[in-house]
Tab-separated table of C-alpha atoms in Angstrom:
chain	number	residue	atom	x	y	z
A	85	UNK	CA	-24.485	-0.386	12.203
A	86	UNK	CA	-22.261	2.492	12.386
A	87	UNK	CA	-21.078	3.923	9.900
A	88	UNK	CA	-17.351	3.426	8.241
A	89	UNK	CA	-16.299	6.733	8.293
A	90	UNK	CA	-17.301	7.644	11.781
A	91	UNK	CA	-15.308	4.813	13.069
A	92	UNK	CA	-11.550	5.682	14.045
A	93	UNK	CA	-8.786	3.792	15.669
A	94	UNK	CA	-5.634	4.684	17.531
A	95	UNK	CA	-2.356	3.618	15.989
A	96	UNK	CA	1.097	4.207	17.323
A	97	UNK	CA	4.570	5.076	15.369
A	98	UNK	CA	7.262	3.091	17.455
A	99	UNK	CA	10.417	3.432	17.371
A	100	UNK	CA	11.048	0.334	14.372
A	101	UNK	CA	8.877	2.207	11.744
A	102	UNK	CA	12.070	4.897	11.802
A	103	UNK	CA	15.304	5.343	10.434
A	104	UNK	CA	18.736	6.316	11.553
A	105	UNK	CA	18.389	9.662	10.730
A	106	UNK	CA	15.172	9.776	12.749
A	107	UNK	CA	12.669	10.360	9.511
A	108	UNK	CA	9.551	7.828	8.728
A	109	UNK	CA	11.051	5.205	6.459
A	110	UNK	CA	8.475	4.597	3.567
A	111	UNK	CA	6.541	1.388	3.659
A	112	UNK	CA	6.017	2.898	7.425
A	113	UNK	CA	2.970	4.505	6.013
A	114	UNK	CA	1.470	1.188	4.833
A	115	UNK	CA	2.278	-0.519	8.044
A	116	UNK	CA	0.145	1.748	9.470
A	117	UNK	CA	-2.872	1.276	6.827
A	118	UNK	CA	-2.110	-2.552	7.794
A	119	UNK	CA	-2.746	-2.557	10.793
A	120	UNK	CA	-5.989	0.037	10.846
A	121	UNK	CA	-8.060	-2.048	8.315
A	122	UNK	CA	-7.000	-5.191	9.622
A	123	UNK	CA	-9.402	-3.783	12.801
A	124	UNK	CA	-11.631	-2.212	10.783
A	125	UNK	CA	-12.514	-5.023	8.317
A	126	UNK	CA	-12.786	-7.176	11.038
A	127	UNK	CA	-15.429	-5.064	12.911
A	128	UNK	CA	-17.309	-5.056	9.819
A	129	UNK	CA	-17.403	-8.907	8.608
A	130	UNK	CA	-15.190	-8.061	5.423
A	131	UNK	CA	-11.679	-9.659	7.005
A	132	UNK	CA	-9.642	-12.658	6.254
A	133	UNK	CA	-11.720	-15.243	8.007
A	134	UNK	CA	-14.814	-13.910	6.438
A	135	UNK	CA	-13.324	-14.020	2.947
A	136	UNK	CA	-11.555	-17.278	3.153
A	137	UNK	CA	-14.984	-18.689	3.377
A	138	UNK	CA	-15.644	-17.989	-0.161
A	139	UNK	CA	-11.909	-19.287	-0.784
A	140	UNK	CA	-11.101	-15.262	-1.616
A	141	UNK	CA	-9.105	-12.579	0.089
A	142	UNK	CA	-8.080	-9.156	-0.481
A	143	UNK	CA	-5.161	-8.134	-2.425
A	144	UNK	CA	-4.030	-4.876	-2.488
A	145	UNK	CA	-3.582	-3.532	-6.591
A	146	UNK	CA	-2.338	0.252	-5.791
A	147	UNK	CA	-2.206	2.718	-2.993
A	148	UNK	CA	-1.183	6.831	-3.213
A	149	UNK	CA	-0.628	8.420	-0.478
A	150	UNK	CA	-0.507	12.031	0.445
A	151	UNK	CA	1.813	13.490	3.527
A	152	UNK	CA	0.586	17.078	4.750
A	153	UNK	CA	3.302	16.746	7.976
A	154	UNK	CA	5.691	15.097	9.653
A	155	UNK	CA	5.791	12.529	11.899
A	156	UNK	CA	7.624	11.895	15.336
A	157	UNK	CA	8.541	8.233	17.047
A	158	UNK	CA	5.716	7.829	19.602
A	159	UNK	CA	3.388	10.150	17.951
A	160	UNK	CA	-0.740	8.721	18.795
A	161	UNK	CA	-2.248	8.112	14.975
A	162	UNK	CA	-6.249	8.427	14.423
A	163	UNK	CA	-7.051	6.553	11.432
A	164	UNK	CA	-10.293	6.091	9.548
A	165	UNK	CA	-10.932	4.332	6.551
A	166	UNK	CA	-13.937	3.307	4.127
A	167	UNK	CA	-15.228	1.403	1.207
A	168	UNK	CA	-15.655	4.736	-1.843
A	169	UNK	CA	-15.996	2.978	-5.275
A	170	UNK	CA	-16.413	-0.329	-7.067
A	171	UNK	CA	-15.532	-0.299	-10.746
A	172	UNK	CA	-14.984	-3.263	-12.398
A	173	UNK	CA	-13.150	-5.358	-10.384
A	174	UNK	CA	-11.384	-2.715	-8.298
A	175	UNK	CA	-12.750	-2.203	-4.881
A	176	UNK	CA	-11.682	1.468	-3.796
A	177	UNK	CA	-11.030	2.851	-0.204
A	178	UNK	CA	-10.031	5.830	1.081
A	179	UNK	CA	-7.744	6.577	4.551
A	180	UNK	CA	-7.029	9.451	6.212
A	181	UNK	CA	-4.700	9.449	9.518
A	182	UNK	CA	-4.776	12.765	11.958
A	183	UNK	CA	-2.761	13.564	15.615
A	184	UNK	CA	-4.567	14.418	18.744
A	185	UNK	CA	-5.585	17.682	17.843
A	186	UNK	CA	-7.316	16.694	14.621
A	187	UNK	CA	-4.350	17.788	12.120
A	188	UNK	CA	-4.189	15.612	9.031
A	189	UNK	CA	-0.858	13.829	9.042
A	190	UNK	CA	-1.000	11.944	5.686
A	191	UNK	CA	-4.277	10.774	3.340
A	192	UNK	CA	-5.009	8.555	0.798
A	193	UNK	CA	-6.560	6.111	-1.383
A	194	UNK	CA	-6.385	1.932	-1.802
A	195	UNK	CA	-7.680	-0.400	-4.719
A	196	UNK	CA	-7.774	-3.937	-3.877
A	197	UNK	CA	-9.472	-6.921	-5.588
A	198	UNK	CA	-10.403	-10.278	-4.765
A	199	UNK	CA	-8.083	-12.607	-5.010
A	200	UNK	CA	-9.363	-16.588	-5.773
A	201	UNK	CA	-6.793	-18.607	-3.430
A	202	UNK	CA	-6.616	-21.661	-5.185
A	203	UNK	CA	-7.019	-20.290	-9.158
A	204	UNK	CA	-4.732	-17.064	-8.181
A	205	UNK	CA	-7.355	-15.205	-10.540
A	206	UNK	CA	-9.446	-11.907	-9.466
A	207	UNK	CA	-13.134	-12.291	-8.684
A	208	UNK	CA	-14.983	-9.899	-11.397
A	209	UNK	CA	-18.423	-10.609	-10.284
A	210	UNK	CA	-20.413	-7.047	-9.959
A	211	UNK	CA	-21.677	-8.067	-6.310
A	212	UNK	CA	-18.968	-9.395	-3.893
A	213	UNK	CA	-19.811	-12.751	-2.405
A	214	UNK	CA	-20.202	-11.115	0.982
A	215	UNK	CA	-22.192	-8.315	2.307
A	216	UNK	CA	-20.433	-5.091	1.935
A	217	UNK	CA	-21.333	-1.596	3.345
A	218	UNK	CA	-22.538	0.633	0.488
A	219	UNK	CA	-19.834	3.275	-0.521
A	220	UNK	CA	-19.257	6.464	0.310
A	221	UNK	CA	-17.377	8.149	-2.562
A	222	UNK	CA	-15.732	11.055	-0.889
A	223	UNK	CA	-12.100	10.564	-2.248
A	224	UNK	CA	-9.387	11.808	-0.337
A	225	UNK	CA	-6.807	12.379	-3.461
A	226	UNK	CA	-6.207	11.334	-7.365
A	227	UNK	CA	-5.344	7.795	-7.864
A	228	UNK	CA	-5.867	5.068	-10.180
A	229	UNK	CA	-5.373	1.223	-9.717
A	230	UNK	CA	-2.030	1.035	-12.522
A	231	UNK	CA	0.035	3.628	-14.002
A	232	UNK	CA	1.651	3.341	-17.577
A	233	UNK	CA	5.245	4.222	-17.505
A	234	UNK	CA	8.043	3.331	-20.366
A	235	UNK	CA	10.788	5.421	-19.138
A	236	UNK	CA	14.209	4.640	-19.214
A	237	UNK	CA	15.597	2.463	-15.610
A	238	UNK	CA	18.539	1.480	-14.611
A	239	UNK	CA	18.532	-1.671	-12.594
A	240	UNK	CA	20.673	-1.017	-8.701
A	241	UNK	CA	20.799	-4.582	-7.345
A	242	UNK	CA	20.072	-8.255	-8.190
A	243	UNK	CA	17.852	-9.996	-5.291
A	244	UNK	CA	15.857	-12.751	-4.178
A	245	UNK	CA	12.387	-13.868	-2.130
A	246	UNK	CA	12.871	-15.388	0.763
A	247	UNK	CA	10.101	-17.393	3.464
A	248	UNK	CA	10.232	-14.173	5.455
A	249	UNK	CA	8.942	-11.731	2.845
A	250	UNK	CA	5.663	-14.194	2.595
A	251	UNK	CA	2.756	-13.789	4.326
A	252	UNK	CA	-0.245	-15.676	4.536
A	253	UNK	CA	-1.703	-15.616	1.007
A	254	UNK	CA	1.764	-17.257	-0.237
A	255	UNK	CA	3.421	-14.278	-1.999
A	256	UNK	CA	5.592	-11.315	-1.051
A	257	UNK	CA	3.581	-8.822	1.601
A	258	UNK	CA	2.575	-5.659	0.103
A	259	UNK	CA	4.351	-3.802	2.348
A	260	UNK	CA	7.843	-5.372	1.272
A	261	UNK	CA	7.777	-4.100	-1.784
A	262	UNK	CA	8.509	-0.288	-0.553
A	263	UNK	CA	11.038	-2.146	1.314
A	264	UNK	CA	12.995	-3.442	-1.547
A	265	UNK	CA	12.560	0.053	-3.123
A	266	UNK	CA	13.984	1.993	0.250
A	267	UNK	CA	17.248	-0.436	0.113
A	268	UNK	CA	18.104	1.297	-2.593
A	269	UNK	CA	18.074	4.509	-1.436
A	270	UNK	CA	20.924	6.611	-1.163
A	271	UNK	CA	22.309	7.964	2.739
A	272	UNK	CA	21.405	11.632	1.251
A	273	UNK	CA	18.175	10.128	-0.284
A	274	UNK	CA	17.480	8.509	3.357
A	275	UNK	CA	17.939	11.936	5.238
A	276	UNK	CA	15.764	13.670	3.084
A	277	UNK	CA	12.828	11.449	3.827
A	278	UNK	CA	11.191	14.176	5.974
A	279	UNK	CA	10.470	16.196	2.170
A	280	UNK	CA	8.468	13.319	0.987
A	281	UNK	CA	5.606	14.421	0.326
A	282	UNK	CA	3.478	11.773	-1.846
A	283	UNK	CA	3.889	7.875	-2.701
A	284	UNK	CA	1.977	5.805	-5.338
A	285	UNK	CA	2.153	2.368	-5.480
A	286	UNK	CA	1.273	0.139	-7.957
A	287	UNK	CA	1.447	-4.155	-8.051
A	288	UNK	CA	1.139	-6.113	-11.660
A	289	UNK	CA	2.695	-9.014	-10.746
A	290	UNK	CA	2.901	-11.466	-7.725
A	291	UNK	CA	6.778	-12.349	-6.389
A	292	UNK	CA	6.574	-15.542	-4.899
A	293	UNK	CA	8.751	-17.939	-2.557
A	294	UNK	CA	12.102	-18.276	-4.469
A	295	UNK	CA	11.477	-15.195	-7.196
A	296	UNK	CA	14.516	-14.162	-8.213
A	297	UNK	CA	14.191	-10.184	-9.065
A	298	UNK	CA	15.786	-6.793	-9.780
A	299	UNK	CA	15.021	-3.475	-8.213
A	300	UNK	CA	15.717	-0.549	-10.700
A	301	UNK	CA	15.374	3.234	-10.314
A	302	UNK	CA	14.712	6.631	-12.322
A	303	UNK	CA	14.643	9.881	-11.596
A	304	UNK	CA	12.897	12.569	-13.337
A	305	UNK	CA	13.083	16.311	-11.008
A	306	UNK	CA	12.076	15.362	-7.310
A	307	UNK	CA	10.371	12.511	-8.464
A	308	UNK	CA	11.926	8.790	-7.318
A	309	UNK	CA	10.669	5.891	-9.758
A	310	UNK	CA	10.944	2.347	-8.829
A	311	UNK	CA	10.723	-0.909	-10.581
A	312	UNK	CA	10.775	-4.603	-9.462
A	313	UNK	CA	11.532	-6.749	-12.561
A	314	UNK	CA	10.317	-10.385	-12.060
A	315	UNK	CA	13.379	-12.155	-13.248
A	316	UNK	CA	12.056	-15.998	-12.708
A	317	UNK	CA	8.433	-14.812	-14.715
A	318	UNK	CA	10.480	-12.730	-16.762
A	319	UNK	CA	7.370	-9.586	-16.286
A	320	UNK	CA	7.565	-6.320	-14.234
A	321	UNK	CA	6.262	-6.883	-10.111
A	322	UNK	CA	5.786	-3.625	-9.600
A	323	UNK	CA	6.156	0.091	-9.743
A	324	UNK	CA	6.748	3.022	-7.161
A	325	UNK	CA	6.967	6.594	-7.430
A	326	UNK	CA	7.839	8.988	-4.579
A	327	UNK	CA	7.508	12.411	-5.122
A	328	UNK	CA	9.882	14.980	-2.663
């Protein structure tokens, strides 16, 4: 079988993954990882129909990513991906996307778990239930699966989940999270998306179908901090930092 690293797909940035001032919005950058390992997991046994199987899928725990330059509405994407590092109950993998000519465009790492369907617990078995390609721990940056953070927010709007923001595990889609964050960005904040130059993500807590919630924000230099208060389980969703 060949191996993960050496496999690479072709991704394109449309038009939708951009905003009005032209620059990449955020969660762009994990529609992209989306849609690559949706391919690649499937070309190697490890997708949602293998998983479900076992009554498991993946859930995605953190992600960092690192942008080295820009990129441009129709711009051709070549990204790779593979399995680095299991510890504990963290499976780690890495992802690096490059243009045509072999320039890296942004990099970065993933920790996922698996997720028991029906119990909603995480699978902390040393072996997965499935056969998994043995890793290859060439990390692409620093990251870690949670980050501990007890600064000072200050909450920017009062929402709710609705059916759209669910996808087919039954709780809010990773990548809506960095939406919620990006809707409370300021027009000057939006415009200067083109400085961004790294993004760490980290989820605690599921939203689900009716959540109510609160997005807050912190700044500290050119650093962004974001926080999704679960007001319905009355813990913290999740956390984001940008860093410009």
């Amino acid at each position: 079988m060949k191996a993960e690293k050496d496999c690479t797909y072709e991704l394109e940035a449309t038009v939708s993954l951009f905003n009005q001032y032209l620059q990449l919005k955020p969660y762009a950058y994990q529609t992209l990882f989306e849609q690559m390992i949706e391919r690649h997991l499937t070309d190697f046994s490890a997708n949602v129909e293998t998983t479900m199987k076992y009554g498991m899928a993946w859930a995605l725990i953190s992600m960092s990513v690192e942008i080295e330059a820009p990129i441009t509405s129709g711009m051709m994407l070549y990204g790779s991906t593979w399995y680095s590092q299991h510890r504990g109950p963290y499976f780690r993998r890495e992802l690096v996307f490059k243009n045509r000519e072999g320039k890296v465009i942004f990099k970065g790492s993933s920790h996922s778990v698996l997720l028991d369907i029906e119990k909603r617990t995480v699978y902390r078995k040393k072996e997965a239930p499935f056969r998994m390609p043995e890793p290859h721990e060439f990390f692409m940056t620093e990251a870690s699966p949670s980050l501990k953070d007890e600064r000072d927010y200050t909450p920017t709007e009062k929402r709710r989940v609705h059916p759209s923001h669910i996808d087919c595990l039954g709780h809010v889609n990773n990548c809506r999270y960095v939406e919620f964050a990006y809707d409370s960005f300021t027009s000057k904040e939006q415009e200067d998306l083109i400085n961004l130059k790294r993004m760490d993500i980290y989820f605690s807590s599921e939203l689900r179908d009716g959540d109510a919630f609160t997005v807050e924000k912190a700044y500290d230099g050119n650093r962004i901090f974001f926080r999704g208060c679960n007001n319905t389980k009355d813990d913290v969703s999740f956390h984001i930092v940008m860093d410009f």
